[in-house]
PDB file of C-alpha atoms and ligand atoms in Angstrom:
ATOM      1  CA  MET A 146      32.852  42.581 106.247  1.00  0.00           C
ATOM      2  CA  ILE A 147      29.254  41.477 107.921  1.00  0.00           C
ATOM      3  CA  ILE A 148      29.562  38.413 110.200  1.00  0.00           C
ATOM      4  CA  ASP A 149      26.494  36.865 111.531  1.00  0.00           C
ATOM      5  CA  ILE A 150      26.542  34.202 114.878  1.00  0.00           C
ATOM      6  CA  LEU A 151      24.126  31.914 115.234  1.00  0.00           C
ATOM      7  CA  THR A 152      24.796  30.542 119.297  1.00  0.00           C
ATOM      8  CA  LEU A 153      22.928  29.745 122.300  1.00  0.00           C
ATOM      9  CA  PHE A 154      24.999  31.303 123.954  1.00  0.00           C
ATOM     10  CA  PRO A 155      24.373  35.039 122.794  1.00  0.00           C
ATOM     11  CA  ASP A 156      25.800  36.921 125.608  1.00  0.00           C
ATOM     12  CA  ALA A 157      29.022  35.562 125.726  1.00  0.00           C
ATOM     13  CA  VAL A 158      29.721  35.367 122.337  1.00  0.00           C
ATOM     14  CA  SER A 159      28.352  39.051 122.723  1.00  0.00           C
ATOM     15  CA  ALA A 160      30.479  39.964 125.275  1.00  0.00           C
ATOM     16  CA  VAL A 161      33.610  39.386 123.457  1.00  0.00           C
ATOM     17  CA  LEU A 162      33.168  41.010 120.088  1.00  0.00           C
ATOM     18  CA  SER A 163      32.741  43.754 122.346  1.00  0.00           C
ATOM     19  CA  SER A 164      36.105  44.140 124.142  1.00  0.00           C
ATOM     20  CA  SER A 165      39.406  45.076 122.385  1.00  0.00           C
ATOM     21  CA  MET A 166      40.079  44.971 118.897  1.00  0.00           C
ATOM     22  CA  LEU A 167      37.199  43.214 117.368  1.00  0.00           C
ATOM     23  CA  GLU A 168      35.362  46.191 119.289  1.00  0.00           C
ATOM     24  CA  ARG A 169      38.130  48.768 117.634  1.00  0.00           C
ATOM     25  CA  ALA A 170      37.303  47.059 114.416  1.00  0.00           C
ATOM     26  CA  ARG A 171      33.588  47.026 114.271  1.00  0.00           C
ATOM     27  CA  LYS A 172      33.880  51.408 115.454  1.00  0.00           C
ATOM     28  CA  CYS A 173      36.152  51.892 112.222  1.00  0.00           C
ATOM     29  CA  GLY A 174      33.538  50.609 110.452  1.00  0.00           C
ATOM     30  CA  ALA A 175      35.457  47.028 108.952  1.00  0.00           C
ATOM     31  CA  VAL A 176      33.242  44.703 110.294  1.00  0.00           C
ATOM     32  CA  GLU A 177      29.225  44.422 111.567  1.00  0.00           C
ATOM     33  CA  TYR A 178      28.847  41.303 113.892  1.00  0.00           C
ATOM     34  CA  ARG A 179      24.679  40.281 114.006  1.00  0.00           C
ATOM     35  CA  VAL A 180      24.657  37.639 117.474  1.00  0.00           C
ATOM     36  CA  HIS A 181      21.787  35.610 116.913  1.00  0.00           C
ATOM     37  CA  PHE A 182      19.823  32.996 119.190  1.00  0.00           C
ATOM     38  CA  LEU A 183      18.822  30.067 117.690  1.00  0.00           C
ATOM     39  CA  ARG A 184      16.293  29.785 120.683  1.00  0.00           C
ATOM     40  CA  ASP A 185      14.703  32.617 118.317  1.00  0.00           C
ATOM     41  CA  TRP A 186      13.893  29.497 115.609  1.00  0.00           C
ATOM     42  CA  ALA A 187      12.917  26.827 117.612  1.00  0.00           C
ATOM     43  CA  GLU A 188       9.177  26.203 117.964  1.00  0.00           C
ATOM     44  CA  GLY A 189       6.717  24.221 120.521  1.00  0.00           C
ATOM     45  CA  LYS A 190       5.803  25.265 124.435  1.00  0.00           C
ATOM     46  CA  HIS A 191       8.828  24.169 125.553  1.00  0.00           C
ATOM     47  CA  LEU A 192      11.651  25.963 122.661  1.00  0.00           C
ATOM     48  CA  GLN A 193      13.368  22.514 121.901  1.00  0.00           C
ATOM     49  CA  VAL A 194      16.505  22.820 119.833  1.00  0.00           C
ATOM     50  CA  ASP A 195      17.703  19.734 121.112  1.00  0.00           C
ATOM     51  CA  ASP A 196      16.815  15.508 121.744  1.00  0.00           C
ATOM     52  CA  GLU A 197      18.091  11.994 122.257  1.00  0.00           C
ATOM     53  CA  ALA A 198      20.233  10.921 119.396  1.00  0.00           C
ATOM     54  CA  PHE A 199      18.821   7.973 117.103  1.00  0.00           C
ATOM     55  CA  GLY A 200      20.224   4.694 118.499  1.00  0.00           C
ATOM     56  CA  GLY A 201      20.772   5.909 122.028  1.00  0.00           C
ATOM     57  CA  GLY A 202      24.065   7.178 123.503  1.00  0.00           C
ATOM     58  CA  ALA A 203      25.871  10.347 123.105  1.00  0.00           C
ATOM     59  CA  GLY A 204      24.346  13.244 124.431  1.00  0.00           C
ATOM     60  CA  MET A 205      21.662  15.410 123.319  1.00  0.00           C
ATOM     61  CA  VAL A 206      21.895  16.359 119.114  1.00  0.00           C
ATOM     62  CA  LEU A 207      20.863  19.421 118.329  1.00  0.00           C
ATOM     63  CA  LYS A 208      17.526  19.484 115.840  1.00  0.00           C
ATOM     64  CA  PRO A 209      17.698  19.858 112.115  1.00  0.00           C
ATOM     65  CA  GLU A 210      14.496  22.564 111.909  1.00  0.00           C
ATOM     66  CA  PRO A 211      15.546  25.314 114.309  1.00  0.00           C
ATOM     67  CA  LEU A 212      18.991  25.410 112.644  1.00  0.00           C
ATOM     68  CA  CYS A 213      17.765  25.201 108.792  1.00  0.00           C
ATOM     69  CA  ARG A 214      15.742  27.735 109.915  1.00  0.00           C
ATOM     70  CA  ALA A 215      17.572  30.187 111.401  1.00  0.00           C
ATOM     71  CA  VAL A 216      20.234  29.526 107.956  1.00  0.00           C
ATOM     72  CA  ASP A 217      17.850  29.642 106.118  1.00  0.00           C
ATOM     73  CA  ASP A 218      16.237  33.061 107.143  1.00  0.00           C
ATOM     74  CA  LEU A 219      20.039  34.469 107.463  1.00  0.00           C
ATOM     75  CA  ARG A 220      20.745  33.298 103.869  1.00  0.00           C
ATOM     76  CA  ALA A 221      18.139  34.924 102.722  1.00  0.00           C
ATOM     77  CA  ARG A 222      18.409  38.385 104.666  1.00  0.00           C
ATOM     78  CA  THR A 223      21.614  38.693 103.270  1.00  0.00           C
ATOM     79  CA  LEU A 224      20.933  37.691  99.834  1.00  0.00           C
ATOM     80  CA  LYS A 225      18.361  40.579 100.017  1.00  0.00           C
ATOM     81  CA  GLU A 226      21.010  42.350 100.752  1.00  0.00           C
ATOM     82  CA  GLY A 227      22.832  41.468  97.403  1.00  0.00           C
ATOM     83  CA  ASN A 228      25.747  40.230  99.060  1.00  0.00           C
ATOM     84  CA  SER A 229      26.261  36.105  99.195  1.00  0.00           C
ATOM     85  CA  PRO A 230      26.973  34.390 102.341  1.00  0.00           C
ATOM     86  CA  PHE A 231      29.301  31.921 103.665  1.00  0.00           C
ATOM     87  CA  VAL A 232      28.634  28.839 106.130  1.00  0.00           C
ATOM     88  CA  ILE A 233      30.873  28.114 108.932  1.00  0.00           C
ATOM     89  CA  PHE A 234      30.509  25.144 111.252  1.00  0.00           C
ATOM     90  CA  PRO A 235      33.205  24.912 113.573  1.00  0.00           C
ATOM     91  CA  THR A 236      33.963  21.346 114.492  1.00  0.00           C
ATOM     92  CA  PRO A 237      36.432  19.314 115.757  1.00  0.00           C
ATOM     93  CA  ASP A 238      36.414  16.833 112.622  1.00  0.00           C
ATOM     94  CA  GLY A 239      36.614  19.465 110.099  1.00  0.00           C
ATOM     95  CA  GLN A 240      39.276  20.832 107.766  1.00  0.00           C
ATOM     96  CA  PRO A 241      42.214  22.796 110.139  1.00  0.00           C
ATOM     97  CA  PHE A 242      41.965  26.549 110.400  1.00  0.00           C
ATOM     98  CA  VAL A 243      45.132  27.449 109.848  1.00  0.00           C
ATOM     99  CA  GLN A 244      46.183  31.350 108.889  1.00  0.00           C
ATOM    100  CA  GLU A 245      45.497  30.693 104.390  1.00  0.00           C
ATOM    101  CA  THR A 246      42.281  29.444 105.716  1.00  0.00           C
ATOM    102  CA  ALA A 247      42.338  33.141 107.735  1.00  0.00           C
ATOM    103  CA  LYS A 248      43.356  35.181 104.406  1.00  0.00           C
ATOM    104  CA  ALA A 249      40.791  33.402 102.140  1.00  0.00           C
ATOM    105  CA  LEU A 250      38.337  34.307 104.458  1.00  0.00           C
ATOM    106  CA  ALA A 251      38.730  37.972 105.215  1.00  0.00           C
ATOM    107  CA  LYS A 252      38.015  37.913 100.745  1.00  0.00           C
ATOM    108  CA  ARG A 253      34.636  37.274 101.649  1.00  0.00           C
ATOM    109  CA  THR A 254      31.800  39.886 102.763  1.00  0.00           C
ATOM    110  CA  ASN A 255      29.315  38.593 104.613  1.00  0.00           C
ATOM    111  CA  LEU A 256      30.486  35.112 106.968  1.00  0.00           C
ATOM    112  CA  ILE A 257      27.870  32.904 108.735  1.00  0.00           C
ATOM    113  CA  LEU A 258      29.173  30.632 111.767  1.00  0.00           C
ATOM    114  CA  VAL A 259      27.127  28.643 113.276  1.00  0.00           C
ATOM    115  CA  CYS A 260      28.580  27.543 117.240  1.00  0.00           C
ATOM    116  CA  GLY A 261      27.111  23.560 117.576  1.00  0.00           C
ATOM    117  CA  ARG A 262      27.618  21.699 120.738  1.00  0.00           C
ATOM    118  CA  TYR A 263      30.561  18.869 120.606  1.00  0.00           C
ATOM    119  CA  LYS A 264      28.353  15.607 119.765  1.00  0.00           C
ATOM    120  CA  GLY A 265      26.234  16.880 118.433  1.00  0.00           C
ATOM    121  CA  VAL A 266      24.746  18.410 115.542  1.00  0.00           C
ATOM    122  CA  ASP A 267      22.170  16.483 113.286  1.00  0.00           C
ATOM    123  CA  GLU A 268      24.133  15.269 110.275  1.00  0.00           C
ATOM    124  CA  ARG A 269      21.406  16.546 107.358  1.00  0.00           C
ATOM    125  CA  PHE A 270      21.935  20.314 109.230  1.00  0.00           C
ATOM    126  CA  ARG A 271      25.703  20.025 108.104  1.00  0.00           C
ATOM    127  CA  GLU A 272      24.511  17.829 104.887  1.00  0.00           C
ATOM    128  CA  THR A 273      22.489  20.945 103.707  1.00  0.00           C
ATOM    129  CA  ARG A 274      23.069  24.313 104.757  1.00  0.00           C
ATOM    130  CA  VAL A 275      27.172  24.340 105.905  1.00  0.00           C
ATOM    131  CA  ASP A 276      29.634  25.129 103.250  1.00  0.00           C
ATOM    132  CA  CYS A 277      32.404  24.842 105.504  1.00  0.00           C
ATOM    133  CA  GLU A 278      33.851  22.338 108.346  1.00  0.00           C
ATOM    134  CA  LEU A 279      36.666  23.919 110.091  1.00  0.00           C
ATOM    135  CA  SER A 280      38.455  22.231 113.329  1.00  0.00           C
ATOM    136  CA  ILE A 281      40.729  24.829 115.365  1.00  0.00           C
ATOM    137  CA  GLY A 282      42.998  22.316 116.723  1.00  0.00           C
ATOM    138  CA  ASP A 283      43.264  18.796 117.734  1.00  0.00           C
ATOM    139  CA  TYR A 284      41.360  19.211 120.755  1.00  0.00           C
ATOM    140  CA  VAL A 285      37.615  18.886 121.956  1.00  0.00           C
ATOM    141  CA  LEU A 286      35.705  22.277 122.642  1.00  0.00           C
ATOM    142  CA  THR A 287      32.331  21.719 124.921  1.00  0.00           C
ATOM    143  CA  GLY A 288      30.709  23.791 121.589  1.00  0.00           C
ATOM    144  CA  GLY A 289      31.712  26.039 118.997  1.00  0.00           C
ATOM    145  CA  GLU A 290      31.513  29.417 120.627  1.00  0.00           C
ATOM    146  CA  LEU A 291      35.174  29.488 121.264  1.00  0.00           C
ATOM    147  CA  PRO A 292      36.240  28.156 117.868  1.00  0.00           C
ATOM    148  CA  SER A 293      33.962  30.930 116.002  1.00  0.00           C
ATOM    149  CA  LEU A 294      35.208  33.946 117.699  1.00  0.00           C
ATOM    150  CA  THR A 295      38.790  32.322 117.246  1.00  0.00           C
ATOM    151  CA  ILE A 296      37.684  32.664 113.770  1.00  0.00           C
ATOM    152  CA  VAL A 297      36.300  35.679 113.761  1.00  0.00           C
ATOM    153  CA  ASP A 298      39.565  37.032 115.610  1.00  0.00           C
ATOM    154  CA  ALA A 299      41.553  35.784 113.233  1.00  0.00           C
ATOM    155  CA  VAL A 300      39.864  36.941 110.453  1.00  0.00           C
ATOM    156  CA  VAL A 301      38.456  40.223 111.341  1.00  0.00           C
ATOM    157  CA  ARG A 302      42.664  41.513 112.297  1.00  0.00           C
ATOM    158  CA  LEU A 303      43.353  41.233 108.560  1.00  0.00           C
ATOM    159  CA  LEU A 304      40.562  43.003 107.422  1.00  0.00           C
ATOM    160  CA  PRO A 305      41.820  46.204 105.753  1.00  0.00           C
ATOM    161  CA  GLY A 306      42.068  49.553 108.658  1.00  0.00           C
ATOM    162  CA  VAL A 307      41.802  47.298 111.571  1.00  0.00           C
ATOM    163  CA  LEU A 308      45.407  47.099 112.195  1.00  0.00           C
ATOM    164  CA  ASN A 309      48.198  49.999 111.959  1.00  0.00           C
ATOM    165  CA  ASP A 310      51.051  49.874 110.035  1.00  0.00           C
ATOM    166  CA  PHE A 311      53.102  49.059 113.500  1.00  0.00           C
ATOM    167  CA  GLU A 312      50.807  45.721 114.336  1.00  0.00           C
ATOM    168  CA  SER A 313      50.763  45.033 110.572  1.00  0.00           C
ATOM    169  CA  ALA A 314      49.999  41.392 109.765  1.00  0.00           C
ATOM    170  CA  GLU A 315      52.051  41.516 106.657  1.00  0.00           C
ATOM    171  CA  VAL A 316      54.869  40.889 108.961  1.00  0.00           C
ATOM    172  CA  ASP A 317      53.050  38.244 111.745  1.00  0.00           C
ATOM    173  CA  SER A 318      54.498  34.394 111.836  1.00  0.00           C
ATOM    174  CA  PHE A 319      52.799  32.960 109.500  1.00  0.00           C
ATOM    175  CA  TYR A 320      51.275  35.631 107.037  1.00  0.00           C
ATOM    176  CA  ASP A 321      53.010  34.812 103.975  1.00  0.00           C
ATOM    177  CA  ALA A 322      55.859  32.063 105.257  1.00  0.00           C
ATOM    178  CA  PRO A 323      55.046  29.606 108.090  1.00  0.00           C
ATOM    179  CA  LEU A 324      57.749  30.605 110.312  1.00  0.00           C
ATOM    180  CA  LEU A 325      57.487  31.810 113.812  1.00  0.00           C
ATOM    181  CA  ASP A 326      58.061  35.526 115.018  1.00  0.00           C
ATOM    182  CA  CYS A 327      61.431  35.987 116.382  1.00  0.00           C
ATOM    183  CA  GLU A 328      62.240  37.633 120.110  1.00  0.00           C
ATOM    184  CA  TRP A 329      61.092  41.561 120.870  1.00  0.00           C
ATOM    185  CA  TYR A 330      62.126  43.441 123.484  1.00  0.00           C
ATOM    186  CA  THR A 331      61.733  47.103 124.791  1.00  0.00           C
ATOM    187  CA  ARG A 332      62.896  48.952 128.055  1.00  0.00           C
ATOM    188  CA  PRO A 333      64.507  48.874 130.674  1.00  0.00           C
ATOM    189  CA  TRP A 334      67.722  47.775 128.397  1.00  0.00           C
ATOM    190  CA  GLU A 335      69.026  45.917 131.610  1.00  0.00           C
ATOM    191  CA  TRP A 336      66.389  43.684 133.455  1.00  0.00           C
ATOM    192  CA  GLU A 337      67.506  41.083 135.799  1.00  0.00           C
ATOM    193  CA  GLY A 338      71.201  41.147 134.584  1.00  0.00           C
ATOM    194  CA  ARG A 339      70.008  40.958 131.091  1.00  0.00           C
ATOM    195  CA  THR A 340      70.184  42.604 128.338  1.00  0.00           C
ATOM    196  CA  PRO A 341      68.966  42.377 124.257  1.00  0.00           C
ATOM    197  CA  PRO A 342      71.239  41.003 121.438  1.00  0.00           C
ATOM    198  CA  GLU A 343      73.405  44.535 121.152  1.00  0.00           C
ATOM    199  CA  VAL A 344      72.530  45.052 117.504  1.00  0.00           C
ATOM    200  CA  LEU A 345      69.188  45.451 118.454  1.00  0.00           C
ATOM    201  CA  ALA A 346      71.372  48.928 119.828  1.00  0.00           C
ATOM    202  CA  SER A 347      72.938  48.885 116.590  1.00  0.00           C
ATOM    203  CA  GLY A 348      70.594  51.593 114.560  1.00  0.00           C
ATOM    204  CA  HIS A 349      71.191  50.079 111.406  1.00  0.00           C
ATOM    205  CA  HIS A 350      67.807  48.607 109.687  1.00  0.00           C
ATOM    206  CA  LEU A 351      69.249  46.223 107.110  1.00  0.00           C
ATOM    207  CA  LYS A 352      71.161  44.328 109.842  1.00  0.00           C
ATOM    208  CA  ILE A 353      68.186  43.910 112.402  1.00  0.00           C
ATOM    209  CA  GLU A 354      65.887  42.885 110.116  1.00  0.00           C
ATOM    210  CA  GLU A 355      68.367  40.644 108.618  1.00  0.00           C
ATOM    211  CA  TRP A 356      69.000  39.632 112.720  1.00  0.00           C
ATOM    212  CA  ARG A 357      65.125  38.933 112.760  1.00  0.00           C
ATOM    213  CA  GLN A 358      65.009  36.275 109.620  1.00  0.00           C
ATOM    214  CA  GLN A 359      67.624  34.472 110.518  1.00  0.00           C
ATOM    215  CA  ARG A 360      66.406  34.131 114.350  1.00  0.00           C
ATOM    216  CA  ARG A 361      62.600  33.586 112.526  1.00  0.00           C
ATOM    217  CA  ILE A 362      63.468  30.943 111.140  1.00  0.00           C
ATOM    218  CA  GLU A 363      66.095  29.537 113.885  1.00  0.00           C
ATOM    219  CA  ARG A 364      62.795  29.167 116.171  1.00  0.00           C
ATOM    220  CA  THR A 365      61.018  27.728 113.559  1.00  0.00           C
ATOM    221  CA  LYS A 366      63.731  24.735 113.761  1.00  0.00           C
ATOM    222  CA  GLN A 367      63.892  24.293 116.886  1.00  0.00           C
ATOM    223  CA  ARG A 368      60.239  24.954 118.020  1.00  0.00           C
ATOM    224  CA  ARG A 369      58.313  23.751 115.388  1.00  0.00           C
ATOM    225  CA  PRO A 370      61.113  21.925 112.716  1.00  0.00           C
ATOM    226  CA  ASP A 371      57.943  20.161 111.013  1.00  0.00           C
ATOM    227  CA  LEU A 372      56.352  24.409 109.845  1.00  0.00           C
ATOM    228  CA  LEU A 373      60.313  23.307 107.816  1.00  0.00           C
ATOM    229  CA  LYS A 374      59.491  20.578 105.570  1.00  0.00           C
TER     230      LYS A 374
HETATM  231 CL1  6GU B 467      35.809  24.063 115.686  1.00  0.00          CL
HETATM  232  N1  6GU B 467      35.076  22.585 118.001  1.00  0.00           N
HETATM  233  C1  6GU B 467      35.023  22.018 119.087  1.00  0.00           C
HETATM  234  N2  6GU B 467      33.473  21.799 120.256  1.00  0.00           N
HETATM  235  N3  6GU B 467      35.696  21.671 119.281  1.00  0.00           N
HETATM  236  C2  6GU B 467      37.255  21.953 119.066  1.00  0.00           C
HETATM  237  C3  6GU B 467      36.730  22.651 117.319  1.00  0.00           C
HETATM  238  C4  6GU B 467      35.790  23.281 117.252  1.00  0.00           C
HETATM  239  N4  6GU B 467      37.875  23.013 117.242  1.00  0.00           N
HETATM  240  C5  6GU B 467      38.945  21.879 118.001  1.00  0.00           C
HETATM  241  N5  6GU B 467      38.082  21.491 119.224  1.00  0.00           N
END
């Protein structure tokens, strides 16, 4: 998979991509990241990418021309490579980004993520260049960088070869049933007078799996009853 990210903060985005699991995924060849500076598509002496909102109020709004030119260039490059790009615009008024969304996006060959700014991106860019608008939750962030990186992380870890068997995505909370995960423990067996449930020391794998599944259901009932409806 190739992921293009268009942003006004390329260094911040690249710093996150070159750390942790996302970097490991790149090194193992599962993904390639291409980070682009929106200002490279700006014109004029001041390389202006935003302007005041028509009608006043709000703050500055990202102008449509640099955004559209940039996405057109990134799209053209992807098409020339023989692939079709999918343009995502993270925004608090988008569709909820959930595990099912991540699974669907993981099947694509090319994603283009456009990091906007809260309150404002010219609506004509959204109408004409964007395939999908996604929100990562009901709260407001200052820009689309963290949501874009959140989406990238959730998608990349689903790509073949990124996780080992132990980390395997198939057993995650939410992977096929929307359940929370069970409790996990490691050494020492006793810590501050507290010990894990005895079944975990039984060596009886079937019983252990039954217990874990029961705990997933129980924890979901207690913590997120909305998921069971
Ligand atoms: Cl996608 N963008 C911003 N700026 N804020 C958000 C969001 C996205 N999702 C939740 N809050």
